[in-house]
Short mmCIF file of C-alpha atoms and ligand atoms in Angstrom, two decimals:
data_model
loop_
_atom_site.label_atom_id
_atom_site.label_comp_id
_atom_site.label_asym_id
_atom_site.label_seq_id
_atom_site.Cartn_x
_atom_site.Cartn_y
_atom_site.Cartn_z
CA MET A 245 -0.38 -42.95 18.99
CA LYS A 246 2.57 -41.12 18.55
CA ILE A 247 3.14 -37.69 17.76
CA SER A 248 5.62 -35.59 16.45
CA PHE A 249 6.08 -31.46 15.36
CA HIS A 250 6.44 -30.46 12.11
CA GLY A 251 5.01 -26.39 13.06
CA ALA A 252 3.79 -23.56 14.92
CA ASP A 253 5.65 -25.41 17.75
CA ARG A 254 6.59 -22.92 20.70
CA GLU A 255 5.46 -20.31 17.53
CA VAL A 256 2.35 -18.78 16.58
CA THR A 257 3.30 -20.32 12.78
CA GLY A 258 3.14 -23.17 10.82
CA SER A 259 0.57 -26.17 12.37
CA CYS A 260 1.90 -29.01 11.16
CA HIS A 261 1.32 -32.00 13.46
CA LEU A 262 1.62 -35.80 12.58
CA LEU A 263 -0.11 -38.64 13.94
CA GLN A 264 0.83 -42.19 13.88
CA ALA A 265 -2.26 -44.19 15.06
CA GLY A 266 -3.80 -47.68 13.81
CA GLY A 267 -1.17 -48.66 11.62
CA LEU A 268 -1.87 -45.22 9.33
CA ARG A 269 0.65 -41.64 9.35
CA VAL A 270 -2.34 -38.66 9.72
CA LEU A 271 -0.54 -35.43 9.08
CA ILE A 272 -2.92 -32.66 11.05
CA ASP A 273 -2.81 -29.68 9.12
CA CYS A 274 0.34 -28.32 7.38
CA GLY A 275 0.72 -24.55 7.31
CA MET A 276 2.40 -21.64 6.44
CA TYR A 277 5.26 -20.04 8.67
CA GLN A 278 4.75 -16.05 8.95
CA GLY A 279 5.97 -13.16 9.68
CA GLY A 280 9.53 -12.06 8.52
CA ARG A 281 11.89 -13.07 5.38
CA GLU A 282 13.51 -15.63 8.30
CA LEU A 283 10.74 -17.47 9.00
CA GLU A 284 9.00 -17.55 5.79
CA GLU A 285 12.79 -18.39 4.83
CA GLU A 286 11.70 -22.37 6.45
CA ASN A 287 9.17 -23.13 4.61
CA ALA A 288 11.01 -24.57 2.17
CA GLN A 289 12.89 -26.83 4.32
CA ASP A 290 12.81 -30.58 4.41
CA PHE A 291 8.98 -31.66 6.49
CA GLY A 292 10.94 -33.45 8.62
CA PHE A 293 8.96 -36.69 7.36
CA ASP A 294 8.79 -38.08 4.06
CA PRO A 295 5.44 -36.26 1.92
CA GLY A 296 4.38 -39.59 0.12
CA SER A 297 4.34 -41.75 3.35
CA ILE A 298 0.93 -39.85 4.77
CA ASP A 299 -2.17 -41.69 4.09
CA TYR A 300 -4.38 -38.24 5.39
CA LEU A 301 -4.58 -35.03 6.36
CA LEU A 302 -7.23 -33.56 7.85
CA LEU A 303 -7.07 -30.04 7.67
CA THR A 304 -8.44 -28.19 10.62
CA HIS A 305 -9.18 -24.57 8.67
CA ALA A 306 -8.69 -22.82 6.24
CA HIS A 307 -6.22 -19.79 7.63
CA LEU A 308 -2.64 -19.71 6.14
CA ASP A 309 -0.49 -20.48 9.14
CA HIS A 310 -2.83 -24.09 9.11
CA CYS A 311 -3.50 -25.13 4.68
CA GLY A 312 -0.25 -23.02 3.32
CA ARG A 313 1.78 -25.54 2.76
CA ILE A 314 -0.59 -28.29 1.40
CA PRO A 315 0.51 -27.23 -2.25
CA LEU A 316 4.41 -28.00 -1.65
CA LEU A 317 4.03 -31.21 0.03
CA VAL A 318 1.85 -32.04 -2.33
CA ARG A 319 4.76 -31.23 -4.70
CA ARG A 320 7.05 -32.99 -2.66
CA GLY A 321 4.50 -36.69 -3.13
CA PHE A 322 1.61 -36.77 -1.11
CA ARG A 323 -0.91 -38.33 -2.53
CA GLY A 324 -3.21 -39.35 0.53
CA GLU A 325 -6.88 -37.90 1.10
CA ILE A 326 -7.49 -34.77 2.26
CA ILE A 327 -10.32 -34.21 4.52
CA ALA A 328 -11.95 -30.73 5.77
CA THR A 329 -15.33 -29.48 6.69
CA ALA A 330 -17.00 -28.31 3.15
CA ALA A 331 -16.55 -24.18 4.18
CA THR A 332 -13.12 -25.29 4.99
CA ARG A 333 -12.53 -26.59 2.19
CA GLU A 334 -13.74 -23.60 -0.17
CA LEU A 335 -12.47 -21.03 1.32
CA ALA A 336 -8.84 -23.17 1.31
CA ARG A 337 -8.82 -23.94 -2.08
CA LEU A 338 -9.67 -19.18 -2.04
CA VAL A 339 -6.59 -18.58 0.10
CA MET A 340 -4.30 -21.62 -1.55
CA LEU A 341 -4.73 -19.53 -4.83
CA ASP A 342 -4.01 -16.27 -3.00
CA ALA A 343 -0.43 -17.82 -1.91
CA ALA A 344 0.17 -19.58 -4.85
CA ARG A 345 -0.24 -16.49 -7.27
CA LEU A 346 1.58 -14.07 -4.56
CA GLN A 347 4.06 -16.58 -5.23
CA GLU A 348 4.49 -16.15 -8.78
CA GLU A 349 3.78 -12.53 -9.06
CA GLU A 350 7.64 -12.99 -6.10
CA ALA A 351 10.05 -14.59 -8.29
CA GLU A 352 8.63 -13.24 -11.50
CA ARG A 353 10.44 -10.24 -9.23
CA GLY A 354 13.26 -11.45 -8.43
CA ALA A 355 13.71 -12.40 -11.86
CA ARG A 356 13.73 -9.51 -13.55
CA HIS A 357 16.24 -8.56 -10.72
CA ALA A 358 18.46 -10.94 -11.65
CA ARG A 359 18.20 -10.58 -16.19
CA ARG A 360 19.69 -7.22 -14.31
CA GLY A 361 22.77 -8.10 -13.28
CA GLY A 362 20.73 -8.53 -9.08
CA ALA A 363 21.49 -12.03 -7.23
CA VAL A 364 19.86 -15.20 -8.64
CA PRO A 365 16.40 -15.74 -7.17
CA ASP A 366 14.47 -18.29 -5.01
CA GLN A 367 13.08 -20.33 -6.40
CA SER A 368 9.28 -19.88 -5.55
CA LEU A 369 7.69 -22.73 -2.76
CA TYR A 370 4.85 -23.15 -4.98
CA GLY A 371 2.61 -22.18 -8.19
CA THR A 372 -0.69 -22.59 -8.88
CA LEU A 373 -0.01 -25.81 -10.58
CA ASP A 374 1.02 -27.32 -7.66
CA ALA A 375 -2.12 -25.84 -5.22
CA LEU A 376 -4.96 -27.03 -8.05
CA ASN A 377 -3.21 -30.62 -7.83
CA ALA A 378 -3.92 -29.73 -3.97
CA LEU A 379 -7.34 -29.43 -5.03
CA GLU A 380 -7.67 -32.90 -6.49
CA ARG A 381 -6.28 -34.56 -3.15
CA PHE A 382 -9.64 -33.66 -1.12
CA GLY A 383 -11.73 -36.43 -0.95
CA ARG A 384 -14.86 -36.44 1.53
CA ALA A 385 -16.02 -33.87 3.68
CA ALA A 386 -16.48 -33.69 7.75
CA ALA A 387 -19.73 -32.88 9.11
CA TYR A 388 -19.62 -31.53 12.03
CA GLY A 389 -20.06 -34.08 15.15
CA GLU A 390 -20.66 -36.88 12.15
CA PRO A 391 -17.58 -39.83 12.39
CA ILE A 392 -15.13 -39.96 9.78
CA ALA A 393 -13.44 -43.95 9.10
CA LEU A 394 -10.58 -43.65 8.41
CA THR A 395 -10.12 -47.36 9.19
CA PRO A 396 -12.50 -49.17 11.07
CA ALA A 397 -11.20 -49.02 13.82
CA LEU A 398 -9.82 -46.16 13.22
CA ARG A 399 -11.88 -42.39 12.99
CA ALA A 400 -11.71 -38.71 13.43
CA THR A 401 -14.22 -35.79 13.94
CA PHE A 402 -14.49 -33.06 13.09
CA HIS A 403 -16.18 -30.16 16.17
CA ASP A 404 -16.66 -26.51 15.16
CA ALA A 405 -14.00 -24.71 16.80
CA GLY A 406 -16.73 -20.89 16.49
CA HIS A 407 -12.83 -19.11 15.21
CA ILE A 408 -13.65 -19.33 11.25
CA LEU A 409 -16.00 -20.42 9.30
CA GLY A 410 -15.48 -24.74 8.94
CA SER A 411 -12.79 -24.32 11.67
CA ALA A 412 -12.52 -27.59 13.55
CA SER A 413 -11.46 -29.12 16.64
CA ILE A 414 -10.69 -32.79 15.64
CA ARG A 415 -10.89 -35.34 17.71
CA ILE A 416 -9.47 -38.78 16.43
CA GLU A 417 -10.19 -41.95 18.16
CA ASP A 418 -7.94 -45.86 17.91
CA THR A 419 -9.95 -48.37 19.08
CA SER A 420 -7.93 -51.34 17.99
CA GLY A 421 -6.67 -51.97 21.49
CA PRO A 422 -7.95 -50.28 24.56
CA VAL A 423 -9.23 -46.62 23.38
CA ARG A 424 -7.46 -44.40 23.00
CA SER A 425 -8.19 -40.92 21.88
CA VAL A 426 -6.37 -37.56 20.49
CA ILE A 427 -7.76 -34.07 20.45
CA PHE A 428 -6.49 -31.47 17.59
CA SER A 429 -7.82 -28.55 19.07
CA GLY A 430 -7.08 -26.41 15.40
CA ASP A 431 -7.46 -22.40 16.86
CA LEU A 432 -9.93 -21.84 19.34
CA GLY A 433 -12.63 -19.32 18.38
CA SER A 434 -13.95 -16.44 21.21
CA SER A 435 -17.45 -17.20 22.59
CA GLY A 436 -20.59 -15.08 21.73
CA ARG A 437 -19.32 -13.47 18.16
CA ALA A 438 -21.44 -12.27 15.54
CA ILE A 439 -21.98 -14.44 12.84
CA LEU A 440 -20.35 -18.24 14.13
CA SER A 441 -21.03 -20.25 16.89
CA ASP A 442 -19.87 -20.38 20.43
CA PRO A 443 -16.72 -23.56 19.99
CA GLU A 444 -17.67 -26.46 21.22
CA THR A 445 -16.47 -28.86 23.41
CA PRO A 446 -15.59 -32.06 22.23
CA PRO A 447 -16.29 -35.66 24.57
CA PRO A 448 -13.33 -36.40 26.74
CA ALA A 449 -9.82 -37.65 25.24
CA ASP A 450 -6.62 -38.37 27.09
CA VAL A 451 -4.54 -36.29 24.97
CA VAL A 452 -4.87 -32.62 24.21
CA VAL A 453 -2.72 -30.03 21.55
CA MET A 454 -4.43 -27.54 21.86
CA GLU A 455 -3.73 -23.65 20.54
CA THR A 456 -2.29 -20.93 23.65
CA THR A 457 -2.80 -17.97 21.21
CA TYR A 458 -3.76 -16.00 23.89
CA GLY A 459 -2.96 -18.50 26.96
CA ASP A 460 -2.36 -15.06 29.17
CA ARG A 461 -4.71 -12.90 27.84
CA ALA A 462 -8.13 -11.95 27.86
CA HIS A 463 -9.93 -9.85 25.75
CA LYS A 464 -11.96 -6.83 25.71
CA ALA A 465 -15.55 -6.94 25.24
CA LEU A 466 -17.71 -7.27 22.41
CA GLU A 467 -20.16 -4.70 22.61
CA PRO A 468 -18.07 -1.95 23.58
CA SER A 469 -16.24 -2.55 20.43
CA VAL A 470 -18.92 -2.75 18.20
CA GLU A 471 -20.35 0.66 19.64
CA GLU A 472 -16.76 1.87 19.92
CA LEU A 473 -16.95 0.81 15.53
CA TYR A 474 -20.54 3.02 15.67
CA GLN A 475 -19.27 6.26 17.48
CA ALA A 476 -15.93 6.19 15.23
CA ILE A 477 -18.35 6.20 12.34
CA THR A 478 -20.20 7.98 12.76
CA ASP A 479 -17.72 11.17 13.91
CA THR A 480 -15.68 10.85 10.35
CA PHE A 481 -19.55 11.15 9.21
CA ALA A 482 -19.56 14.84 10.78
CA ARG A 483 -16.05 15.63 10.46
CA GLY A 484 -17.14 15.16 6.66
CA GLY A 485 -13.82 12.71 5.98
CA ASN A 486 -14.09 9.40 4.55
CA VAL A 487 -13.35 6.06 7.17
CA VAL A 488 -10.32 3.67 5.84
CA ILE A 489 -10.69 0.18 7.53
CA PRO A 490 -7.92 -2.65 6.94
CA THR A 491 -9.57 -5.78 6.66
CA PHE A 492 -8.03 -9.53 6.85
CA ALA A 493 -10.52 -11.05 3.57
CA LEU A 494 -10.96 -14.00 5.23
CA GLU A 495 -13.82 -13.66 8.83
CA ARG A 496 -12.72 -9.75 10.08
CA ALA A 497 -14.35 -8.34 6.26
CA GLN A 498 -17.75 -10.35 6.61
CA GLU A 499 -18.35 -9.49 10.77
CA ILE A 500 -17.23 -5.78 9.46
CA LEU A 501 -19.66 -6.26 7.72
CA PHE A 502 -22.09 -7.50 9.69
CA TYR A 503 -22.48 -4.71 12.16
CA LEU A 504 -22.28 -2.00 9.89
CA ARG A 505 -25.20 -3.72 8.87
CA GLN A 506 -27.54 -4.02 12.52
CA GLY A 507 -25.30 -0.39 13.01
CA VAL A 508 -27.98 1.19 9.71
CA GLU A 509 -30.78 -1.32 10.69
CA LEU A 510 -30.54 0.27 14.88
CA GLY A 511 -30.71 3.62 13.19
CA ARG A 512 -26.63 3.57 14.86
CA LEU A 513 -25.72 4.31 11.63
CA PRO A 514 -26.68 6.64 8.68
CA ARG A 515 -28.92 5.18 5.92
CA SER A 516 -27.46 6.93 3.23
CA MET A 517 -23.65 6.18 4.43
CA SER A 518 -22.10 4.13 1.11
CA VAL A 519 -19.32 1.66 2.27
CA PHE A 520 -17.34 -0.42 0.35
CA LEU A 521 -15.64 -3.49 -0.47
CA ASP A 522 -12.61 -3.18 -2.07
CA SER A 523 -11.06 -5.96 -2.03
CA PRO A 524 -11.76 -9.61 -4.66
CA MET A 525 -10.45 -11.80 -1.66
CA ALA A 526 -12.86 -10.79 0.89
CA ILE A 527 -15.51 -10.63 -1.96
CA SER A 528 -15.38 -14.36 -2.62
CA ALA A 529 -14.30 -15.87 0.71
CA THR A 530 -17.93 -13.12 1.51
CA GLU A 531 -19.89 -15.18 -1.06
CA ILE A 532 -18.33 -18.51 0.54
CA PHE A 533 -20.22 -17.15 3.74
CA ARG A 534 -23.33 -17.03 1.99
CA ARG A 535 -23.39 -20.98 0.96
CA HIS A 536 -22.94 -21.61 4.39
CA ALA A 537 -25.31 -21.11 6.16
CA GLU A 538 -24.92 -24.32 8.61
CA CYS A 539 -21.52 -23.01 10.08
CA PHE A 540 -23.26 -20.10 11.32
CA SER A 541 -25.49 -18.69 14.79
CA SER A 542 -28.60 -20.52 14.93
CA LYS A 543 -28.57 -16.16 15.33
CA SER A 544 -27.42 -15.19 11.92
CA GLN A 545 -29.50 -18.21 10.38
CA ALA A 546 -33.27 -17.05 11.76
CA LEU A 547 -31.91 -13.72 9.83
CA PHE A 548 -30.59 -15.75 6.28
CA ASP A 549 -33.85 -17.65 6.67
CA GLU A 550 -35.66 -14.56 7.46
CA GLY A 551 -34.65 -13.83 4.06
CA ARG A 552 -32.35 -10.48 5.42
CA ASP A 553 -29.01 -11.52 4.36
CA PRO A 554 -26.28 -10.81 7.65
CA PHE A 555 -23.47 -9.28 4.41
CA THR A 556 -25.55 -7.12 2.69
CA LEU A 557 -26.74 -3.52 3.57
CA PRO A 558 -27.82 -0.04 1.24
CA GLY A 559 -25.05 1.70 0.10
CA LEU A 560 -22.29 -1.13 -0.09
CA ARG A 561 -20.89 -1.88 -3.15
CA PHE A 562 -17.94 -4.77 -3.83
CA THR A 563 -15.34 -3.37 -6.20
CA ARG A 564 -13.46 -7.02 -8.23
CA ASP A 565 -11.80 -4.68 -10.26
CA VAL A 566 -8.13 -2.02 -10.35
CA ALA A 567 -10.34 0.58 -12.09
CA GLY A 568 -13.39 0.44 -9.72
CA SER A 569 -10.51 0.00 -6.79
CA MET A 570 -9.03 3.81 -8.11
CA ALA A 571 -12.59 5.01 -8.25
CA LEU A 572 -13.09 5.46 -4.83
CA ASN A 573 -9.54 7.27 -4.93
CA ARG A 574 -12.60 10.39 -5.62
CA ILE A 575 -14.94 9.87 -2.53
CA VAL A 576 -14.75 12.87 -0.55
CA GLY A 577 -16.82 11.51 2.23
CA GLY A 578 -19.00 9.59 3.72
CA ALA A 579 -17.48 6.57 2.96
CA VAL A 580 -17.05 3.33 4.41
CA ILE A 581 -13.83 1.71 2.60
CA MET A 582 -12.78 -1.71 3.71
CA ALA A 583 -9.54 -2.75 1.55
CA GLY A 584 -6.62 -5.23 2.72
CA SER A 585 -3.89 -6.10 3.45
CA GLY A 586 -4.79 -6.62 7.62
CA MET A 587 -1.76 -5.19 8.24
CA CYS A 588 -0.71 -2.72 5.55
CA THR A 589 1.25 -4.66 4.34
CA GLY A 590 1.19 -4.74 0.88
CA GLY A 591 -2.88 -4.81 -1.48
CA ARG A 592 -4.77 -2.00 -1.76
CA VAL A 593 -5.64 -0.20 1.75
CA ARG A 594 -2.22 0.63 0.88
CA HIS A 595 -4.26 3.20 -1.52
CA HIS A 596 -7.05 4.42 0.63
CA LEU A 597 -4.54 5.44 3.11
CA ARG A 598 -2.05 7.31 1.35
CA HIS A 599 -5.76 9.65 -0.31
CA ASN A 600 -6.62 9.09 3.54
CA LEU A 601 -3.64 9.52 5.98
CA GLY A 602 -3.19 13.10 5.43
CA ARG A 603 -6.65 14.52 6.17
CA ARG A 604 -7.95 14.89 9.76
CA ASP A 605 -11.23 15.02 8.96
CA SER A 606 -10.67 10.85 7.50
CA SER A 607 -10.04 7.76 10.12
CA VAL A 608 -8.62 4.69 9.63
CA ILE A 609 -10.15 2.00 12.88
CA PHE A 610 -8.08 -1.16 12.82
CA VAL A 611 -10.53 -3.95 14.22
CA GLY A 612 -7.23 -6.51 13.73
CA TYR A 613 -3.87 -8.53 14.87
CA ALA A 614 -0.57 -5.93 13.98
CA ALA A 615 2.61 -8.10 13.75
CA ARG A 616 5.69 -6.17 15.02
CA GLY A 617 7.18 -4.35 11.75
CA THR A 618 4.48 -3.87 9.72
CA LEU A 619 2.68 -0.17 8.95
CA ALA A 620 -0.25 -0.98 10.45
CA ARG A 621 1.54 -1.61 13.72
CA GLU A 622 4.21 1.93 13.39
CA LEU A 623 0.34 4.25 12.68
CA ILE A 624 -0.88 2.07 15.63
CA ASP A 625 2.26 2.89 17.75
CA GLY A 626 1.56 6.82 17.31
CA ALA A 627 4.45 7.30 13.69
CA LYS A 628 3.93 10.47 12.53
CA GLN A 629 4.55 9.55 9.55
CA VAL A 630 5.01 6.69 6.91
CA THR A 631 6.47 6.34 3.79
CA LEU A 632 4.02 5.36 1.66
CA PHE A 633 5.05 4.52 -2.54
CA GLY A 634 8.78 4.92 -1.94
CA GLU A 635 7.03 8.41 -0.43
CA LYS A 636 7.06 10.52 2.60
CA PHE A 637 2.89 11.01 4.36
CA SER A 638 2.12 12.90 6.87
CA VAL A 639 -0.75 11.13 9.87
CA ARG A 640 -3.14 14.22 10.59
CA ALA A 641 -5.99 11.22 10.24
CA ARG A 642 -7.53 9.82 13.26
CA LEU A 643 -6.14 6.26 14.09
CA HIS A 644 -8.67 4.05 16.17
CA THR A 645 -7.70 0.10 17.29
CA ILE A 646 -11.05 -1.86 18.74
CA ASN A 647 -9.94 -4.22 20.30
CA GLY A 648 -12.57 -6.70 20.59
CA PHE A 649 -13.22 -8.12 17.65
CA SER A 650 -11.18 -11.12 18.35
CA ALA A 651 -11.12 -14.71 16.07
CA HIS A 652 -9.14 -15.88 18.77
CA ALA A 653 -10.54 -17.75 22.32
CA ASP A 654 -8.61 -15.83 25.62
CA ARG A 655 -7.00 -17.16 28.05
CA ASP A 656 -10.67 -18.07 30.10
CA GLU A 657 -12.08 -19.40 27.54
CA LEU A 658 -9.08 -22.01 26.13
CA LEU A 659 -8.51 -23.47 29.98
CA ALA A 660 -13.10 -24.16 30.20
CA TRP A 661 -12.73 -26.18 26.96
CA HIS A 662 -9.42 -27.50 28.83
CA ARG A 663 -11.10 -27.89 31.90
CA ALA A 664 -14.09 -30.83 30.09
CA LEU A 665 -11.58 -32.39 28.07
CA LYS A 666 -9.34 -33.94 31.56
CA PRO A 667 -7.00 -35.32 29.69
CA ALA A 668 -4.11 -36.74 31.03
CA HIS A 669 -1.61 -35.28 28.81
CA THR A 670 -2.00 -31.91 27.66
CA ILE A 671 0.35 -30.49 24.73
CA LEU A 672 0.87 -26.64 24.03
CA VAL A 673 1.05 -25.65 20.55
CA HIS A 674 0.53 -23.17 18.48
CA GLY A 675 1.35 -19.76 20.96
CA ASP A 676 4.75 -18.13 22.37
CA GLU A 677 6.52 -19.19 24.77
CA GLN A 678 5.56 -16.29 27.35
CA SER A 679 1.63 -17.22 26.16
CA MET A 680 2.27 -21.27 26.63
CA GLN A 681 4.13 -21.17 29.82
CA ARG A 682 1.97 -18.56 31.88
CA PHE A 683 -0.84 -20.88 30.37
CA ALA A 684 0.79 -23.89 31.39
CA SER A 685 1.36 -22.79 34.88
CA VAL A 686 -2.64 -22.58 35.54
CA LEU A 687 -3.92 -26.29 34.08
CA GLU A 688 -4.14 -28.94 36.62
CA ASN A 689 -4.20 -32.31 37.02
CA THR A 690 -2.78 -33.01 33.12
CA GLU A 691 1.09 -33.81 32.27
CA VAL A 692 2.31 -30.46 30.09
CA CYS A 693 4.68 -30.31 27.44
CA MET A 694 5.54 -27.95 24.97
CA PRO A 695 6.98 -29.75 22.32
CA LYS A 696 10.01 -28.49 20.02
CA ARG A 697 10.42 -29.00 15.99
CA GLY A 698 11.02 -32.46 15.84
CA ASP A 699 10.49 -33.72 18.73
CA ALA A 700 7.78 -37.15 19.56
CA PHE A 701 5.64 -38.01 21.79
CA VAL A 702 4.50 -41.84 22.16
CA PHE A 703 0.89 -42.37 24.67
ZN1 ZN B 145 -6.42 -19.66 13.01
#
C-alpha cells in the first residue's frame, strides 16, 4: 500500500490523496485550493500524477475544497469511476457547476480587460462543459456501511462523517495479501448537531489519514449559541430593524432554517417573522436536503416522518431571482435575511449589508468561519467603516458573532475518533501547521507523520 499527498498537506484546502493498492490507483478527493490569489493559482499546477492513470476517485463530501478540481481532473484525462454517496453526488453537481460559472464570469471579465488593452487574462481552470463531463464519471452510489468492490480483493466502505449532508469517512481494505486497511477521515463533524447524525466510528484500521482543522481547539457549546441567535433576533425586532445573516449555502443555511423553525415552534421567535433565503444555491441545496432524509439524525428523520419539514416555517420565502432579491431592500424591519456569500466576499449579501449596515436598529449575525482579508472578518474585527461597491459605509448596525455552529469536530472529538481506530500509523492532513503539531503531541501508541505536498509513504 502506497499513499501520496497532493493537497491539504499542512494546509486546510485542496484535499487530494492518492492510494496505490491491489494494482489500482485510487484518488481520495480532488479539492480546490482556496484563500487568496497565490494559493488559488496553485489549482492550475500539475496534479503530481497522471490523471489518465487513475482508476477510481472516491469523494468524501461535496465541499469545494474536496471536489473543486474534479472537472479539471477530467479535462486533463481522468476516465475512471467516481464513487460518492447519493447526497454527495447531488451536492457536488451544484458545487462544481457553480464553480464553473464563477470561473467563466471571471474569464469574461479578464477578456474584457484585455480588450481594453490590459494584461492578457489568465486561462480559467474549467468551464460548465468540463463540470458536465465530470458528472458523467459518477458511477455507483455508496450507501453508509455497505462495502463496494473496486477489485475482488480491494473494497471501500463509506461511513457517516456527520460533517455535511452525505459526508463520509472512507475505509479501504486490501485482502490480496495479509489484510491491510486504511481510513481517510474526510472532514469530521461535531456531535449533537441539528440535522445530521453524529460521526460514526469505523472499524479499526492500520493506517489513518485524518483532518486536523480544529486539532488544537475546543468548540463552544451549541445550545447557548442557539439561545444567542434567538436573543439577537428578538432584540433587533424590538428595535424595529432587520437581521442579516451571511450564510454558507451548504449545511449552515439549512441548519439556521432548522433552528428558526424550532424557535417559532417553541414560541421563542414570533410566528409573524419574515424569513428570506436569498441564495439560489442555498435554495437548491435545501431541496437536495429534503430528498435525502436517509442522511438525517433519527430526530430530524422523525420530524419528516410526522410530515413536519424541518426546513419550513410560516414566514419563509425563497428568493431565486434578482428582482425578488432587490425587493428585499424595501423591507424596513421584522425580517431575517439569509444570503451568501458566507464571508461576504461577493453575492447578494453585500446588497443587504449596504441597506442595513448603516442602521442602528438592524443587526448582522455571523454564524460561520471568516478568513482573514474578507469583509466578514473586517466587520467581526470591529471596522467602523467598510467599502462596498466602491462606496464607504459607516457601521452602525449591531454585530453578533456566534461561534457554536461549527461543522467540524473539535480537538476532543477528533481525539476520541482516532482512539477508537487504534491505527499503527497516523497521517495528519487538512490543518494548519500549529493545529497539526498540537494534535500530534497528544496522540498515543501510533507513529505520526505530517506530509508535505508530493510526499509518499509505503505501508
Ligand atoms: Zn468540508
